[in-house]
C-alpha cells in the first residue's frame, strides 16, 4: 500500500477516455534516470472480476515487481456491469 500511494514511480488515475472508469495507473521502471529515448518493455495489466468487479490497484504488487525489473506497467480500469455492456468493456481495454 505504501508503494502505491507514496512512490514517485507510480502515476495514478491517468485518463485514457472520457468515462469515470477509463483510468489507468502507470508504474515507471525503476531505473529511469538515463536518456529519455531508451525503450522499455511495456506490460498492460487488465484485472479480471467476472465482468462485475475489479480495480486497477489490484495489479499494484505485480506492477511493483515488473517495474523493479525495468518494465513500464499500465494497470487499467474499465467499465463493469451494469455501467457497461460486455462490448463496452472490450472497447475500454482495446
XYZ file of N, CA and C in Angstrom:
282
model
N 0.834 -1.200 0.000
C 0.000 0.000 0.000
C 0.870 1.253 0.000
N 1.956 1.213 0.758
C 2.839 2.380 0.837
C 3.412 2.701 -0.543
N 3.865 1.675 -1.264
C 4.422 1.885 -2.597
C 3.388 2.540 -3.516
N 2.162 2.039 -3.488
C 1.110 2.546 -4.375
C 0.837 4.028 -4.139
N 0.796 4.439 -2.898
C 0.429 5.827 -2.597
C 1.609 6.791 -2.508
N 2.802 6.290 -2.195
C 3.915 7.206 -1.933
C 5.066 7.156 -2.934
N 5.119 6.135 -3.765
C 6.248 6.034 -4.691
C 6.145 7.069 -5.813
N 7.237 7.758 -6.108
C 7.221 8.700 -7.234
C 7.181 7.976 -8.585
N 7.353 6.654 -8.575
C 7.300 5.880 -9.818
C 5.881 5.457 -10.185
N 4.902 5.774 -9.344
C 3.507 5.428 -9.623
C 2.739 6.693 -9.996
N 2.187 6.682 -11.183
C 1.342 7.787 -11.630
C -0.079 7.234 -11.671
N -0.922 7.715 -10.773
C -2.254 7.152 -10.603
C -3.316 7.919 -11.394
N -4.289 7.160 -11.849
C -5.528 7.680 -12.460
C -5.291 8.555 -13.684
N -4.487 8.080 -14.596
C -4.272 8.752 -15.880
C -5.477 8.440 -16.771
N -6.141 9.450 -17.284
C -7.314 9.251 -18.135
C -6.895 8.717 -19.498
N -7.587 7.676 -19.966
C -7.387 7.211 -21.338
C -8.684 7.301 -22.134
N -9.708 7.858 -21.523
C -11.007 8.075 -22.164
C -11.767 9.116 -21.364
N -13.029 9.296 -21.691
C -13.825 10.321 -21.019
C -14.683 9.773 -19.887
N -14.821 8.462 -19.776
C -15.648 7.857 -18.739
C -14.952 7.851 -17.386
N -15.743 7.778 -16.307
C -15.151 7.805 -14.961
C -14.274 6.596 -14.650
N -14.516 5.448 -15.289
C -13.692 4.266 -15.039
C -12.590 4.102 -16.087
N -12.486 4.991 -17.018
C -11.461 4.900 -18.053
C -10.190 5.589 -17.563
N -9.552 4.932 -16.610
C -8.341 5.438 -15.968
C -7.328 4.306 -15.876
N -6.078 4.671 -15.799
C -5.027 3.667 -15.608
C -4.005 4.191 -14.621
N -3.334 3.272 -13.968
C -2.193 3.598 -13.128
C -0.954 3.180 -13.893
N 0.046 4.045 -13.919
C 1.281 3.755 -14.632
C 2.415 3.602 -13.626
N 3.171 2.537 -13.793
C 4.312 2.237 -12.936
C 5.568 2.370 -13.782
N 6.392 3.341 -13.445
C 7.589 3.619 -14.226
C 8.706 2.664 -13.843
N 9.560 2.300 -14.812
C 10.688 1.423 -14.499
C 11.573 2.029 -13.422
N 12.187 1.170 -12.644
C 12.998 1.627 -11.517
C 14.147 2.519 -11.959
N 14.816 2.145 -13.018
C 15.989 2.903 -13.465
C 15.611 3.765 -14.664
N 15.050 4.922 -14.386
C 14.636 5.824 -15.469
C 15.459 7.101 -15.489
N 16.627 7.065 -14.877
C 17.439 8.278 -14.828
C 18.284 8.464 -16.085
N 18.276 7.490 -16.994
C 19.061 7.576 -18.217
C 18.372 8.432 -19.267
N 18.843 8.322 -20.499
C 18.244 9.107 -21.592
C 16.766 8.776 -21.762
N 15.976 9.771 -22.137
C 14.541 9.581 -22.297
C 14.195 8.714 -23.503
N 15.099 8.570 -24.432
C 14.788 7.801 -25.633
C 15.099 6.311 -25.485
N 15.433 5.850 -24.289
C 15.689 4.435 -24.056
C 14.350 3.706 -24.001
N 14.232 2.640 -24.793
C 12.988 1.869 -24.826
C 12.911 0.920 -23.637
N 11.703 0.741 -23.128
C 11.440 -0.202 -22.051
C 10.311 -1.123 -22.491
N 10.353 -2.389 -22.071
C 9.202 -3.253 -22.337
C 7.968 -2.706 -21.622
N 6.803 -2.908 -22.223
C 5.548 -2.420 -21.655
C 4.637 -3.613 -21.381
N 4.064 -3.637 -20.171
C 3.084 -4.654 -19.791
C 1.784 -3.932 -19.475
N 0.683 -4.392 -20.075
C -0.634 -3.860 -19.768
C -1.372 -4.921 -18.961
N -1.752 -4.564 -17.735
C -2.435 -5.498 -16.839
C -3.909 -5.117 -16.759
N -4.769 -6.076 -17.086
C -6.213 -5.872 -17.019
C -6.742 -6.868 -16.009
N -7.247 -6.366 -14.901
C -7.729 -7.248 -13.850
C -9.031 -7.933 -14.257
N -9.197 -9.150 -13.811
C -10.445 -9.879 -14.027
C -11.392 -9.635 -12.871
N -12.641 -9.964 -13.049
C -13.604 -9.787 -11.972
C -15.002 -10.213 -12.373
N -15.081 -11.191 -13.262
C -16.383 -11.727 -13.698
C -17.292 -10.630 -14.251
N -16.710 -9.614 -14.868
C -17.416 -8.511 -15.511
C -18.108 -7.567 -14.536
N -18.047 -7.852 -13.218
C -18.808 -7.038 -12.263
C -17.932 -6.312 -11.247
N -16.732 -6.799 -11.006
C -15.840 -6.150 -10.047
C -14.450 -6.065 -10.653
N -13.609 -5.313 -10.036
C -12.236 -5.168 -10.498
C -11.782 -3.745 -10.285
N -10.506 -3.602 -9.989
C -9.963 -2.275 -9.745
C -8.496 -2.272 -10.143
N -8.059 -1.209 -10.747
C -6.702 -1.110 -11.270
C -5.635 -1.287 -10.205
N -5.896 -0.896 -8.977
C -4.898 -1.024 -7.908
C -4.631 -2.481 -7.532
N -5.502 -3.392 -7.953
C -5.277 -4.807 -7.657
C -4.000 -5.320 -8.321
N -3.517 -4.637 -9.324
C -2.285 -5.046 -10.001
C -1.033 -4.425 -9.409
N -1.142 -3.726 -8.290
C -0.008 -2.969 -7.749
C 1.181 -3.851 -7.379
N 0.945 -5.005 -6.768
C 2.073 -5.860 -6.368
C 2.815 -6.410 -7.576
N 2.065 -6.876 -8.575
C 2.697 -7.356 -9.799
C 3.440 -6.222 -10.494
N 2.800 -5.061 -10.581
C 3.415 -3.907 -11.250
C 4.683 -3.459 -10.532
N 4.672 -3.527 -9.219
C 5.870 -3.151 -8.458
C 7.040 -4.056 -8.840
N 6.798 -5.352 -8.907
C 7.872 -6.289 -9.244
C 8.343 -6.112 -10.685
N 7.393 -5.956 -11.603
C 7.773 -5.807 -13.009
C 8.497 -4.486 -13.255
N 8.043 -3.415 -12.630
C 8.709 -2.125 -12.826
C 10.099 -2.130 -12.191
N 10.246 -2.865 -11.117
C 11.570 -3.003 -10.493
C 12.539 -3.725 -11.447
N 11.989 -4.590 -12.300
C 12.793 -5.321 -13.287
C 13.000 -4.528 -14.573
N 12.538 -3.264 -14.615
C 12.811 -2.409 -15.765
C 11.677 -2.275 -16.763
N 10.492 -2.734 -16.407
C 9.356 -2.646 -17.328
C 8.447 -1.486 -16.956
N 7.798 -0.911 -17.954
C 6.757 0.083 -17.740
C 5.445 -0.692 -17.680
N 4.652 -0.478 -16.640
C 3.419 -1.238 -16.443
C 2.229 -0.283 -16.386
N 1.176 -0.633 -17.115
C -0.079 0.116 -17.073
C -1.164 -0.822 -16.561
N -1.811 -0.454 -15.461
C -2.925 -1.223 -14.903
C -4.217 -0.473 -15.195
N -5.095 -1.099 -15.967
C -6.296 -0.424 -16.455
C -7.524 -0.666 -15.600
N -8.347 0.351 -15.475
C -9.729 0.213 -15.035
C -10.589 0.253 -16.290
N -11.752 -0.310 -16.219
C -12.688 -0.287 -17.336
C -14.101 -0.399 -16.779
N -15.077 -0.088 -17.617
C -16.469 -0.164 -17.174
C -16.829 -1.600 -16.815
N -17.520 -1.762 -15.706
C -18.037 -3.055 -15.276
C -19.555 -3.045 -15.410
N -20.148 -4.225 -15.346
C -21.603 -4.331 -15.345
C -22.141 -3.802 -14.023
N -23.150 -3.007 -13.946
C -24.089 -2.629 -15.001
C -23.748 -1.313 -15.707
N -22.611 -0.678 -15.388
C -22.258 0.584 -16.046
C -21.938 0.395 -17.522
N -21.541 -0.817 -17.897
C -21.200 -1.058 -19.283
C -21.543 -2.470 -19.710
N -21.800 -2.634 -20.984
C -22.054 -3.954 -21.554
C -20.713 -4.632 -21.828
N -20.754 -5.901 -22.171
C -19.525 -6.627 -22.494
C -18.799 -5.959 -23.666
N -19.526 -5.474 -24.639
C -18.917 -4.791 -25.784
C -18.224 -3.502 -25.341
N -18.850 -2.743 -24.436
C -18.237 -1.513 -23.955
C -16.986 -1.800 -23.112
N -17.019 -2.883 -22.350
C -15.829 -3.272 -21.602
C -14.677 -3.579 -22.540
N -14.988 -4.291 -23.608
C -13.985 -4.620 -24.605
C -13.456 -3.361 -25.285
N -14.334 -2.417 -25.581
C -13.897 -1.144 -26.164
C -12.923 -0.425 -25.240
N -13.192 -0.462 -23.916
C -12.331 0.216 -22.962
C -10.923 -0.351 -22.953
N -10.787 -1.653 -23.056
C -9.465 -2.266 -22.927
C -8.784 -2.520 -24.268
N -9.473 -2.240 -25.353
C -8.911 -2.498 -26.673
C -7.936 -1.399 -27.078
